[in-house]
Short mmCIF file of C-alpha atoms and ligand atoms in Angstrom, two decimals:
data_model
loop_
_atom_site.label_atom_id
_atom_site.label_comp_id
_atom_site.label_asym_id
_atom_site.label_seq_id
_atom_site.Cartn_x
_atom_site.Cartn_y
_atom_site.Cartn_z
CA MET R 1 -74.34 28.00 -171.34
CA ASP R 2 -74.33 28.25 -167.80
CA GLY R 3 -76.96 26.12 -165.11
CA GLN R 4 -78.33 29.86 -164.76
CA ALA R 5 -78.67 31.00 -167.76
CA ALA R 6 -80.23 27.82 -169.10
CA ILE R 7 -82.67 28.00 -166.38
CA THR R 8 -83.42 31.84 -167.01
CA ALA R 9 -84.09 30.26 -171.31
CA ILE R 10 -85.99 27.42 -170.09
CA LYS R 11 -88.45 30.06 -168.36
CA GLU R 12 -88.84 31.92 -171.57
CA VAL R 13 -89.36 29.51 -173.43
CA VAL R 14 -92.48 28.27 -171.07
CA GLY R 15 -93.87 31.54 -170.00
CA ASP R 16 -95.11 32.78 -167.18
CA ASN R 17 -97.65 30.24 -166.40
CA GLY R 18 -95.03 26.56 -167.59
CA TRP R 19 -92.62 27.17 -164.36
CA LEU R 20 -92.67 26.57 -160.80
CA ALA R 21 -90.05 27.44 -158.30
CA ASP R 22 -91.76 28.27 -154.55
CA ALA R 23 -90.90 25.84 -152.73
CA ALA R 24 -95.08 25.37 -151.60
CA ASP R 25 -95.52 24.72 -155.34
CA VAL R 26 -92.68 22.64 -156.06
CA GLU R 27 -93.81 20.17 -153.46
CA PRO R 28 -96.51 18.07 -154.41
CA TYR R 29 -93.87 17.38 -157.72
CA VAL R 30 -91.21 16.59 -155.58
CA ASN R 31 -92.65 13.71 -152.38
CA GLU R 32 -93.41 10.78 -153.52
CA TRP R 33 -96.96 10.10 -152.16
CA LEU R 34 -96.91 6.59 -150.35
CA LYS R 35 -94.72 9.54 -147.86
CA ILE R 36 -91.21 7.88 -148.01
CA LEU R 37 -89.50 9.00 -151.08
CA GLU R 38 -88.78 13.32 -150.41
CA GLY R 39 -86.66 14.01 -153.66
CA THR R 40 -85.57 17.65 -154.68
CA CYS R 41 -85.43 20.31 -157.81
CA GLN R 42 -84.69 23.19 -158.90
CA MET R 43 -87.75 23.52 -160.83
CA VAL R 44 -90.58 22.54 -161.88
CA VAL R 45 -91.20 23.00 -165.89
CA ARG R 46 -94.77 22.81 -167.43
CA PRO R 47 -94.49 22.49 -170.78
CA SER R 48 -97.51 22.82 -173.11
CA THR R 49 -96.64 21.77 -176.39
CA THR R 50 -93.98 19.62 -177.99
CA GLU R 51 -91.82 22.00 -179.40
CA GLN R 52 -91.61 23.80 -176.44
CA VAL R 53 -90.74 20.04 -173.81
CA ALA R 54 -88.33 19.99 -177.23
CA GLN R 55 -86.61 23.13 -176.77
CA VAL R 56 -86.37 22.89 -172.72
CA ILE R 57 -84.60 19.35 -173.26
CA TYR R 58 -81.92 20.91 -175.73
CA ILE R 59 -81.27 23.26 -173.44
CA CYS R 60 -80.78 20.70 -170.86
CA HIS R 61 -79.10 18.61 -172.83
CA ASN R 62 -76.00 21.70 -173.34
CA ALA R 63 -76.40 22.55 -169.90
CA GLY R 64 -76.38 19.14 -168.69
CA ILE R 65 -79.04 19.41 -166.05
CA SER R 66 -80.66 16.48 -164.79
CA ILE R 67 -84.77 15.66 -165.94
CA THR R 68 -87.72 14.03 -164.42
CA PRO R 69 -90.66 13.23 -166.86
CA GLN R 70 -93.23 13.03 -164.65
CA GLY R 71 -97.07 12.28 -165.07
CA GLY R 72 -99.34 12.38 -162.33
CA ASN R 73 -96.47 10.99 -159.95
CA THR R 74 -98.44 7.98 -158.38
CA GLY R 75 -95.85 5.28 -159.54
CA MET R 76 -95.06 3.04 -156.99
CA VAL R 77 -91.38 2.82 -157.50
CA GLY R 78 -90.15 6.59 -156.93
CA GLY R 79 -89.08 6.53 -160.10
CA ALA R 80 -91.14 10.08 -160.46
CA VAL R 81 -88.83 11.59 -158.10
CA PRO R 82 -86.30 13.84 -158.70
CA ASP R 83 -83.18 14.44 -156.99
CA GLY R 84 -81.62 17.51 -158.56
CA GLY R 85 -82.57 19.27 -161.78
CA ILE R 86 -85.94 19.51 -163.52
CA VAL R 87 -88.80 18.11 -163.30
CA LEU R 88 -90.46 18.20 -166.38
CA SER R 89 -94.75 18.25 -165.90
CA THR R 90 -96.68 16.85 -168.29
CA GLU R 91 -99.60 17.89 -167.18
CA ARG R 92 -100.77 21.08 -170.12
CA LEU R 93 -99.74 18.69 -172.62
CA ASN R 94 -103.30 17.72 -172.78
CA ASN R 95 -105.13 17.22 -175.86
CA VAL R 96 -106.75 14.57 -177.78
CA ARG R 97 -104.98 14.71 -180.99
CA GLU R 98 -107.37 12.70 -182.96
CA LEU R 99 -110.12 10.07 -182.59
CA ASP R 100 -110.32 7.18 -185.69
CA ALA R 101 -113.46 5.71 -185.43
CA ASP R 102 -112.89 4.09 -188.36
CA ASN R 103 -109.18 2.76 -187.04
CA ALA R 104 -109.90 2.61 -183.96
CA THR R 105 -107.22 4.53 -183.16
CA LEU R 106 -107.35 7.85 -180.42
CA THR R 107 -104.30 10.10 -180.50
CA VAL R 108 -103.84 11.89 -177.37
CA GLU R 109 -100.95 14.22 -175.66
CA ALA R 110 -99.22 12.52 -172.89
CA GLY R 111 -100.74 14.37 -169.89
CA CYS R 112 -104.43 13.57 -170.56
CA LEU R 113 -105.41 11.54 -167.54
CA LEU R 114 -105.74 7.65 -167.88
CA ALA R 115 -110.21 8.64 -167.33
CA ASP R 116 -110.50 11.11 -169.64
CA VAL R 117 -108.52 8.63 -172.47
CA GLN R 118 -111.17 6.07 -171.08
CA ALA R 119 -114.14 8.59 -170.80
CA THR R 120 -113.33 9.97 -174.81
CA ALA R 121 -112.89 6.28 -176.20
CA SER R 122 -115.99 5.56 -174.34
CA ALA R 123 -117.83 8.41 -175.76
CA ALA R 124 -117.44 7.40 -179.26
CA GLY R 125 -118.12 3.63 -178.81
CA PHE R 126 -115.01 2.25 -177.56
CA LEU R 127 -113.03 0.34 -174.41
CA PHE R 128 -109.73 2.05 -172.97
CA PRO R 129 -109.20 -1.20 -171.69
CA LEU R 130 -106.26 -0.24 -169.23
CA THR R 131 -108.18 0.04 -165.16
CA LEU R 132 -106.41 0.64 -162.42
CA ALA R 133 -107.82 2.39 -159.19
CA SER R 134 -105.08 5.70 -159.85
CA GLU R 135 -106.85 6.74 -163.88
CA GLY R 136 -108.42 10.17 -162.02
CA SER R 137 -104.83 11.48 -161.27
CA CYS R 138 -102.13 9.02 -163.52
CA CYS R 139 -101.29 10.36 -167.39
CA ILE R 140 -101.23 8.14 -169.91
CA GLY R 141 -97.90 8.73 -170.63
CA GLY R 142 -96.83 7.95 -167.18
CA ASN R 143 -99.03 4.24 -168.28
CA ILE R 144 -97.08 3.83 -171.09
CA ALA R 145 -93.81 4.78 -169.27
CA THR R 146 -94.41 2.69 -166.89
CA ASN R 147 -96.35 -0.17 -168.82
CA ALA R 148 -98.86 -0.07 -166.14
CA GLY R 149 -100.23 -3.24 -166.00
CA GLY R 150 -103.90 -2.91 -163.90
CA ASN R 151 -107.57 -4.69 -163.82
CA ASN R 152 -107.34 -6.58 -167.16
CA THR R 153 -104.38 -7.83 -168.28
CA VAL R 154 -106.23 -10.78 -168.06
CA ARG R 155 -107.93 -9.87 -171.12
CA TYR R 156 -106.11 -7.17 -172.99
CA GLY R 157 -102.33 -7.13 -171.70
CA ASN R 158 -101.17 -4.59 -170.20
CA THR R 159 -100.24 -1.06 -171.64
CA ARG R 160 -97.59 -1.93 -174.18
CA GLU R 161 -100.75 -4.07 -176.25
CA GLN R 162 -103.01 -0.53 -176.55
CA VAL R 163 -99.69 1.50 -177.96
CA LEU R 164 -99.46 1.27 -181.40
CA GLY R 165 -97.49 4.40 -181.83
CA LEU R 166 -95.35 7.63 -180.04
CA GLU R 167 -94.07 10.88 -180.42
CA VAL R 168 -91.33 11.15 -178.21
CA VAL R 169 -88.78 13.49 -177.00
CA LEU R 170 -85.28 12.43 -177.32
CA PRO R 171 -82.27 13.41 -174.35
CA ASP R 172 -80.76 15.73 -177.17
CA GLY R 173 -83.80 16.97 -177.69
CA ARG R 174 -84.43 15.66 -180.93
CA VAL R 175 -88.28 14.49 -181.05
CA TRP R 176 -88.80 10.78 -183.27
CA ASP R 177 -92.00 11.44 -184.42
CA GLY R 178 -93.79 7.62 -184.37
CA LEU R 179 -96.96 8.06 -183.95
CA ARG R 180 -98.15 5.77 -186.40
CA GLY R 181 -102.02 4.03 -185.64
CA LEU R 182 -100.39 1.25 -188.09
CA ARG R 183 -101.11 -3.37 -185.97
CA LYS R 184 -98.89 -4.08 -188.87
CA ASP R 185 -95.42 -2.36 -189.58
CA ASN R 186 -92.31 -4.35 -189.25
CA THR R 187 -89.67 -1.57 -190.61
CA GLY R 188 -86.29 -2.98 -189.03
CA TYR R 189 -86.42 -2.25 -184.48
CA ASP R 190 -89.58 -1.69 -182.91
CA LEU R 191 -88.62 1.60 -181.77
CA LYS R 192 -91.41 2.68 -179.44
CA GLN R 193 -91.25 -0.42 -177.39
CA LEU R 194 -88.06 0.47 -176.13
CA PHE R 195 -89.89 3.81 -174.34
CA ILE R 196 -92.42 2.40 -173.20
CA GLY R 197 -92.06 0.34 -169.67
CA ALA R 198 -88.26 2.90 -170.07
CA GLU R 199 -89.95 5.25 -167.17
CA GLY R 200 -88.47 8.28 -168.49
CA THR R 201 -85.12 6.92 -169.34
CA LEU R 202 -84.67 7.41 -172.75
CA GLY R 203 -86.87 10.21 -173.21
CA VAL R 204 -90.13 12.09 -172.74
CA ILE R 205 -93.05 10.39 -174.20
CA THR R 206 -95.68 13.64 -175.56
CA ALA R 207 -97.93 11.87 -177.24
CA ALA R 208 -99.24 8.50 -178.47
CA VAL R 209 -101.65 6.31 -180.90
CA LEU R 210 -103.69 3.88 -178.82
CA SER R 211 -105.07 0.93 -179.70
CA LEU R 212 -109.15 1.24 -179.01
CA VAL R 213 -111.73 -2.02 -178.52
CA PRO R 214 -115.36 -2.17 -179.85
CA ALA R 215 -116.84 -0.97 -175.64
CA PRO R 216 -118.73 -4.23 -174.37
CA ARG R 217 -122.87 -3.91 -174.35
CA ASP R 218 -122.63 -4.80 -170.89
CA ARG R 219 -120.58 -6.36 -168.00
CA VAL R 220 -121.26 -9.19 -165.67
CA THR R 221 -119.65 -9.21 -161.86
CA ALA R 222 -119.91 -10.80 -158.79
CA MET R 223 -117.66 -11.35 -155.89
CA ALA R 224 -116.67 -15.09 -154.33
CA THR R 225 -115.56 -15.72 -151.02
CA ALA R 226 -113.16 -18.90 -150.64
CA LYS R 227 -111.33 -20.68 -147.75
CA ASN R 228 -107.87 -20.83 -149.17
CA TRP R 229 -106.18 -20.20 -152.12
CA GLU R 230 -106.21 -23.24 -153.76
CA ASP R 231 -109.35 -22.78 -153.98
CA LEU R 232 -109.11 -19.38 -155.34
CA LEU R 233 -106.87 -21.17 -157.98
CA LYS R 234 -109.78 -23.74 -158.74
CA LEU R 235 -112.11 -20.43 -158.75
CA PHE R 236 -110.27 -18.97 -161.53
CA ARG R 237 -109.55 -22.25 -163.77
CA ILE R 238 -113.31 -22.78 -163.84
CA MET R 239 -114.43 -19.10 -165.20
CA ARG R 240 -111.39 -19.27 -167.68
CA GLY R 241 -112.93 -22.20 -168.74
CA ARG R 242 -116.71 -20.81 -168.79
CA LEU R 243 -115.48 -17.36 -170.25
CA SER R 244 -112.37 -17.26 -171.74
CA GLY R 245 -112.25 -13.98 -173.65
CA SER R 246 -114.85 -13.08 -172.03
CA LEU R 247 -113.30 -12.36 -168.29
CA ILE R 248 -112.05 -9.78 -168.42
CA ALA R 249 -110.91 -9.52 -164.42
CA PHE R 250 -110.26 -11.84 -161.98
CA GLU R 251 -108.69 -9.35 -158.93
CA VAL R 252 -108.90 -11.42 -155.44
CA PHE R 253 -107.66 -10.03 -151.33
CA THR R 254 -108.15 -11.42 -147.89
CA ASP R 255 -110.60 -10.50 -145.03
CA LEU R 256 -107.75 -7.79 -144.21
CA GLY R 257 -107.82 -6.16 -147.22
CA MET R 258 -111.76 -6.12 -147.25
CA GLU R 259 -111.53 -4.92 -143.13
CA ILE R 260 -109.45 -2.27 -144.13
CA THR R 261 -111.22 -1.27 -146.87
CA VAL R 262 -114.38 -1.16 -145.47
CA ASP R 263 -113.18 1.27 -142.50
CA HIS R 264 -111.20 3.40 -143.90
CA ILE R 265 -113.27 4.08 -147.65
CA ASP R 266 -116.65 5.96 -147.33
CA ASP R 267 -118.08 3.84 -150.77
CA ALA R 268 -116.47 0.78 -149.58
CA HIS R 269 -119.25 -2.01 -147.65
CA ASN R 270 -118.89 -5.42 -147.17
CA PRO R 271 -121.82 -7.33 -149.41
CA PHE R 272 -120.96 -10.54 -147.00
CA THR R 273 -122.78 -10.59 -143.47
CA ASP R 274 -120.47 -13.69 -142.61
CA ALA R 275 -116.79 -13.09 -142.62
CA HIS R 276 -114.90 -15.16 -145.01
CA SER R 277 -111.15 -15.61 -145.63
CA LEU R 278 -110.90 -14.50 -149.23
CA TYR R 279 -112.66 -12.96 -151.89
CA SER R 280 -112.11 -12.40 -155.78
CA LEU R 281 -113.74 -10.03 -157.69
CA MET R 282 -114.33 -11.51 -161.61
CA GLU R 283 -116.04 -9.28 -164.53
CA ALA R 284 -116.88 -10.54 -168.15
CA ALA R 285 -117.78 -8.55 -170.65
CA CYS R 286 -120.44 -8.94 -172.91
CA TYR R 287 -120.70 -8.21 -176.65
CA ASP R 288 -123.52 -10.01 -178.40
CA ASN R 289 -125.37 -12.20 -175.79
CA GLU R 290 -125.56 -11.56 -171.94
CA ALA R 291 -128.03 -13.90 -170.78
CA ALA R 292 -125.34 -16.35 -172.20
CA VAL R 293 -122.95 -14.54 -170.83
CA ARG R 294 -124.88 -14.21 -166.91
CA GLU R 295 -125.64 -17.94 -167.06
CA ALA R 296 -121.60 -18.39 -167.74
CA VAL R 297 -120.67 -16.72 -164.31
CA GLU R 298 -123.74 -18.88 -162.30
CA LYS R 299 -122.74 -22.17 -163.67
CA GLY R 300 -119.37 -21.46 -162.43
CA LEU R 301 -120.18 -19.75 -159.95
CA GLY R 302 -123.14 -23.05 -159.03
CA GLU R 303 -120.31 -25.58 -159.47
CA ALA R 304 -117.74 -24.17 -157.40
CA PHE R 305 -120.14 -23.69 -154.20
CA GLU R 306 -121.73 -27.53 -154.81
CA ASP R 307 -117.35 -28.93 -154.94
CA GLY R 308 -116.69 -26.74 -151.91
CA ILE R 309 -115.09 -23.85 -153.38
CA VAL R 310 -116.68 -21.08 -153.32
CA THR R 311 -118.15 -20.25 -149.38
CA ASP R 312 -120.18 -17.44 -150.66
CA ALA R 313 -121.05 -15.35 -154.44
CA VAL R 314 -123.37 -12.27 -155.48
CA MET R 315 -123.83 -10.88 -158.59
CA ALA R 316 -123.96 -7.34 -159.47
CA GLU R 317 -127.90 -7.03 -160.59
CA SER R 318 -127.00 -3.22 -161.28
CA GLY R 319 -124.44 -1.02 -162.83
CA GLN R 320 -123.89 0.38 -159.41
CA GLN R 321 -123.61 -2.85 -157.18
CA ALA R 322 -121.14 -3.68 -159.94
CA ALA R 323 -119.46 -0.40 -158.95
CA ASN R 324 -120.17 -0.91 -154.87
CA LEU R 325 -118.10 -4.29 -155.40
CA TRP R 326 -115.38 -2.55 -157.36
CA ASN R 327 -115.43 0.03 -155.20
CA VAL R 328 -113.95 -2.09 -152.47
CA ARG R 329 -110.77 -3.48 -154.37
CA GLU R 330 -110.13 -0.36 -155.84
CA GLY R 331 -109.90 1.11 -152.52
CA LEU R 332 -106.93 -0.86 -151.45
CA PRO R 333 -104.39 1.30 -152.26
CA GLU R 334 -105.51 4.11 -150.32
CA ALA R 335 -106.52 1.91 -147.39
CA GLN R 336 -103.01 1.15 -146.91
CA SER R 337 -102.09 4.50 -146.48
CA MET R 338 -104.61 4.48 -143.92
CA GLU R 339 -104.05 2.47 -142.09
CA ALA R 340 -100.89 2.02 -141.67
CA MET R 341 -97.17 1.62 -143.08
CA VAL R 342 -96.71 -0.66 -145.87
CA ILE R 343 -93.54 -2.42 -147.72
CA LYS R 344 -95.40 -3.03 -150.86
CA HIS R 345 -94.16 -6.07 -153.33
CA ASP R 346 -95.44 -6.45 -156.77
CA VAL R 347 -93.58 -10.14 -157.77
CA SER R 348 -95.56 -11.98 -160.23
CA ILE R 349 -95.51 -15.93 -160.47
CA PRO R 350 -96.82 -18.81 -163.03
CA ILE R 351 -100.59 -18.61 -162.44
CA SER R 352 -100.26 -22.36 -161.07
CA ARG R 353 -98.08 -21.00 -159.09
CA VAL R 354 -99.81 -19.22 -156.47
CA PRO R 355 -101.41 -20.42 -153.54
CA GLU R 356 -98.23 -21.83 -153.18
CA TYR R 357 -95.78 -18.27 -153.06
CA VAL R 358 -98.79 -17.24 -150.35
CA ALA R 359 -98.03 -20.10 -148.03
CA GLN R 360 -94.42 -19.62 -148.21
CA GLY R 361 -93.84 -16.13 -148.67
CA GLY R 362 -96.28 -16.24 -145.67
CA SER R 363 -93.94 -17.94 -143.35
CA ILE R 364 -91.20 -15.44 -144.63
CA VAL R 365 -92.94 -12.53 -143.55
CA THR R 366 -93.82 -14.00 -140.20
CA GLN R 367 -90.90 -15.56 -138.92
CA THR R 368 -88.88 -11.96 -140.40
CA ILE R 369 -91.25 -8.82 -139.34
CA PRO R 370 -93.55 -10.75 -136.13
CA GLY R 371 -96.67 -9.25 -135.57
CA ALA R 372 -96.92 -7.96 -139.20
CA ARG R 373 -99.54 -7.60 -140.72
CA LEU R 374 -100.02 -9.67 -143.71
CA LEU R 375 -101.81 -8.34 -147.04
CA PRO R 376 -102.04 -10.17 -150.07
CA PHE R 377 -103.87 -8.67 -153.18
CA GLY R 378 -103.95 -8.57 -156.63
CA HIS R 379 -104.92 -9.22 -160.52
CA MET R 380 -104.74 -13.36 -159.75
CA GLY R 381 -105.93 -14.18 -163.68
CA ASP R 382 -102.00 -13.03 -164.41
CA GLY R 383 -100.46 -14.35 -161.95
CA ASN R 384 -99.33 -10.68 -160.08
CA LEU R 385 -99.50 -10.10 -156.36
CA HIS R 386 -99.24 -7.26 -154.04
CA PHE R 387 -97.46 -9.31 -151.36
CA ASN R 388 -97.75 -6.60 -148.87
CA VAL R 389 -96.92 -5.94 -145.25
CA LEU R 390 -98.38 -3.46 -142.72
CA GLN R 391 -96.32 -2.31 -140.02
CA PRO R 392 -97.07 -4.34 -136.85
CA ASN R 393 -98.93 -1.71 -134.35
CA ASP R 394 -96.31 -1.93 -131.49
CA MET R 395 -93.09 -1.07 -133.71
CA GLY R 396 -92.28 2.02 -135.09
CA ARG R 397 -91.94 4.09 -138.67
CA ASP R 398 -88.19 3.70 -138.41
CA ALA R 399 -87.49 0.87 -136.75
CA PHE R 400 -91.03 -0.89 -139.47
CA LEU R 401 -88.69 0.68 -142.79
CA ALA R 402 -85.35 -0.50 -141.78
CA LEU R 403 -86.85 -3.97 -142.28
CA LYS R 404 -88.04 -3.59 -145.31
CA ASN R 405 -84.55 -4.35 -148.11
CA GLY R 406 -84.45 -7.67 -146.04
CA ILE R 407 -87.79 -8.57 -146.47
CA ASN R 408 -87.93 -7.21 -149.82
CA ARG R 409 -85.06 -9.72 -150.99
CA LYS R 410 -86.00 -12.57 -148.90
CA LEU R 411 -89.61 -12.02 -151.29
CA HIS R 412 -87.65 -11.62 -154.21
CA ASP R 413 -85.82 -14.66 -154.08
CA LEU R 414 -88.42 -16.12 -153.73
CA ALA R 415 -90.74 -15.26 -156.75
CA ILE R 416 -88.02 -15.68 -158.31
CA ALA R 417 -87.20 -19.28 -157.36
CA MET R 418 -90.98 -20.59 -158.50
CA GLY R 419 -90.03 -18.83 -162.29
CA GLY R 420 -91.39 -15.35 -161.53
CA THR R 421 -90.00 -11.67 -160.95
CA PHE R 422 -89.42 -8.68 -158.29
CA SER R 423 -91.60 -6.46 -160.43
CA ALA R 424 -94.75 -7.43 -161.89
CA GLU R 425 -96.72 -4.49 -163.65
CA HIS R 426 -95.05 -1.22 -161.40
CA GLY R 427 -91.23 -0.72 -162.62
CA VAL R 428 -87.70 -0.16 -160.67
CA GLY R 429 -88.10 2.90 -160.47
CA LEU R 430 -85.44 4.34 -157.72
CA ASN R 431 -86.17 1.06 -155.21
CA LYS R 432 -85.24 -1.55 -157.62
CA VAL R 433 -82.73 -0.39 -159.21
CA GLY R 434 -80.53 -3.08 -156.84
CA ASP R 435 -82.19 -5.50 -157.77
CA LEU R 436 -83.05 -4.79 -161.00
CA ALA R 437 -78.72 -5.51 -160.92
CA HIS R 438 -78.90 -8.61 -158.17
CA TYR R 439 -81.29 -10.48 -160.01
CA ARG R 440 -80.49 -10.06 -164.10
CA SER R 441 -78.08 -11.58 -166.00
CA ASP R 442 -74.96 -9.55 -166.81
CA VAL R 443 -75.98 -10.72 -170.64
CA GLU R 444 -79.91 -8.79 -169.42
CA ILE R 445 -77.87 -5.13 -168.16
CA ASP R 446 -75.03 -5.12 -170.52
CA LEU R 447 -77.71 -4.89 -173.34
CA MET R 448 -79.83 -2.49 -171.02
CA ALA R 449 -76.54 -0.30 -170.02
CA ARG R 450 -75.72 -0.23 -174.05
CA VAL R 451 -79.48 1.25 -174.75
CA LYS R 452 -79.30 3.47 -172.27
CA GLN R 453 -75.78 5.00 -173.65
CA ALA R 454 -76.98 4.80 -176.98
CA PHE R 455 -79.71 7.29 -176.01
CA ASP R 456 -78.65 9.02 -173.21
CA PRO R 457 -75.22 9.62 -173.37
CA ALA R 458 -74.85 12.40 -170.78
CA ASN R 459 -77.18 10.70 -168.13
CA ILE R 460 -79.34 13.52 -168.33
CA MET R 461 -82.78 11.03 -168.56
CA ASN R 462 -83.95 10.21 -165.33
CA PRO R 463 -80.30 9.73 -163.89
CA GLY R 464 -80.05 6.92 -161.31
CA LYS R 465 -83.86 4.98 -162.20
CA VAL R 466 -83.67 1.59 -163.56
CA ILE R 467 -80.53 1.14 -163.85
CA ASN R 468 -76.95 3.31 -163.09
CA VAL R 469 -74.60 3.47 -165.23
CA GLY R 470 -71.31 5.46 -165.58
P1 FAD T 501 -95.77 9.26 -162.73
O1 FAD T 501 -95.23 8.41 -161.29
O2 FAD T 501 -95.60 10.45 -163.10
O3 FAD T 501 -93.93 8.86 -163.33
C1 FAD T 501 -94.46 7.22 -163.08
C2 FAD T 501 -92.74 7.13 -163.65
O4 FAD T 501 -93.00 7.18 -165.55
C3 FAD T 501 -91.48 7.78 -163.67
O5 FAD T 501 -90.41 7.16 -163.46
C4 FAD T 501 -91.85 8.82 -165.20
O6 FAD T 501 -90.14 9.70 -164.80
C5 FAD T 501 -92.10 7.99 -165.95
N1 FAD T 501 -93.27 9.46 -166.51
C6 FAD T 501 -94.09 9.63 -166.51
N2 FAD T 501 -94.50 10.68 -167.50
C7 FAD T 501 -93.96 10.39 -168.94
C8 FAD T 501 -92.99 10.12 -169.83
N3 FAD T 501 -94.17 11.79 -170.49
N4 FAD T 501 -92.77 10.62 -170.66
C9 FAD T 501 -91.55 9.21 -170.32
N5 FAD T 501 -91.44 8.83 -168.53
C10 FAD T 501 -92.69 9.54 -167.53
N6 FAD T 501 -99.96 0.46 -161.29
C11 FAD T 501 -100.24 -0.77 -162.16
O7 FAD T 501 -100.22 -0.98 -163.03
N7 FAD T 501 -101.45 -1.27 -161.61
C12 FAD T 501 -102.25 -0.71 -160.88
O8 FAD T 501 -103.55 -1.96 -161.03
C13 FAD T 501 -101.61 -0.11 -160.54
N8 FAD T 501 -102.88 0.84 -159.24
C14 FAD T 501 -102.40 2.12 -158.59
C15 FAD T 501 -103.36 2.65 -157.45
C16 FAD T 501 -102.70 3.46 -156.90
C17 FAD T 501 -104.51 4.35 -156.11
C18 FAD T 501 -101.82 4.93 -157.42
C19 FAD T 501 -101.63 5.51 -156.54
C20 FAD T 501 -101.04 3.88 -158.44
C21 FAD T 501 -100.97 2.77 -158.89
N9 FAD T 501 -100.63 2.14 -160.02
C22 FAD T 501 -100.77 0.99 -160.97
C23 FAD T 501 -98.79 2.62 -159.97
C24 FAD T 501 -98.74 2.97 -160.98
O9 FAD T 501 -97.27 2.89 -161.98
C25 FAD T 501 -99.86 3.77 -161.77
O10 FAD T 501 -100.09 4.92 -161.23
C26 FAD T 501 -99.38 5.16 -163.17
O11 FAD T 501 -98.44 3.87 -164.09
C27 FAD T 501 -98.16 5.67 -162.69
O12 FAD T 501 -98.45 7.33 -163.84
P2 FAD T 501 -98.65 8.68 -163.78
O13 FAD T 501 -99.05 9.51 -165.00
O14 FAD T 501 -98.50 9.06 -162.28
O15 FAD T 501 -97.26 8.52 -163.53
C1 2HG T 502 -102.99 -2.28 -157.41
O1 2HG T 502 -103.32 -3.06 -157.58
C2 2HG T 502 -101.94 -1.29 -157.49
O2 2HG T 502 -104.36 -1.44 -156.75
C3 2HG T 502 -101.25 -0.93 -156.43
O3 2HG T 502 -101.39 -1.44 -158.18
C4 2HG T 502 -100.66 -2.10 -155.45
O4 2HG T 502 -101.24 -0.89 -152.79
C5 2HG T 502 -100.62 -1.39 -153.80
O5 2HG T 502 -99.38 -2.21 -153.50
ZN1 ZN T 503 -101.92 -4.16 -159.65
#
């Protein structure tokens, strides 16, 4: 089938509501929200059933048309930005298929918004623990494809830990039905793990069985301030020691983060009157005895205060106050984009080395881009820092972005030298293909390339992302 006949056939499969080709309609699907990468595609295809996805991919396979899977297009590394071919949007694949309360599982289609997955779990007395600032616009299929991390990794792990089964359309159009809701299943290779975090390079995830946990009866949320990163680490150790599995989030950010978020985000307010260098936002879940968890948080903060580790602290007294504290943290990604052009980093290092990374990384930034504003923040409880660099006020966009590869390499080298990684939770996508090739061993690259070739020998599934083959 030639290219034009294939496009016509795809339109017939999905019907009139299932495709977009006008430039204005296609625009939100080809450009990323960070406004750096701009892509192109022949058409956006929006199938509404797994069977339609399979037929579309079968046609593409036969005609050699490349496919860029896309959920909410909120990714940070350009993985959903197309370079020709079709964008396969999952936005109409958004049914909840089953909630099995006794099994504590939820089976959903890939295009369900993460916020809707959370709400469905919550309505049944469960928690779906994946929590990110983009939850109102990202899709569960995108979360699985990127193995998203977010704010609760310290307690519940990443997306991978929440997935029990998958349904996937393979690059040749076959459907793999792996929708098993089992906690034990040692039957050969665990295929679903290959698709989780593959960023759409091995197939299109169409549905998933998610593992749920009981909803906490209550939460204790507090924000504390500190003078330096060593003290933040000490505070984390105190809270982890007192709360153990009840500690579900330990997030951090700097004074610059507080300043720009309060400036740009309507619902974000600084709960402190004095100026502080560093902030930590912590949350503990209460399953049984709310008073005991609250007391543990109070005692931890009291101990840290007496030892001069924290300089001030507030504890939320209501759900609304807790939400207010979270608004500051959750507003950070958007506030940065409103403030300046940002060169982002998503490194992970052993938690013990976070202060050292910030000190050495800070010197690198100062030397490499004089005048740049450094904004390290993120998920200190799991060792994942967004070591972001904001455009200097007196430097133009293009001049700043020209420095991106150089600063990336230096900060990634530093993370690797400390036993860390260059991508903790955002993935490789398009932006970090060179990093993967540079930092991963020949053995790893060889194995990854062979996995890609085994699943997608024609290289039509999100080509050019994660790993370059052929
Ligand atoms: P997209 O951006 O549409 O796609 C991401 C990748 O997955 C692409 O490679 C795409 O091809 C592939 N893909 C999408 N759907 C499928 C599918 N059904 N089958 C196969 N492949 C598919 N990430 C974190 O890890 N932690 C955070 O705390 C976090 N916070 C964020 C906050 C904001 C404000 C924003 C904008 C983003 C944030 N992200 C975070 C980044 C992003 O990874 C997540 O938002 C989310 O996991 C991406 O989901 P999506 O549906 O938007 O995927
Ligand atoms: C977060 O933790 C996201 O808020 C976004 O991962 C990070 O803006 C960023 O760089
Ligand atoms: Zn993050």
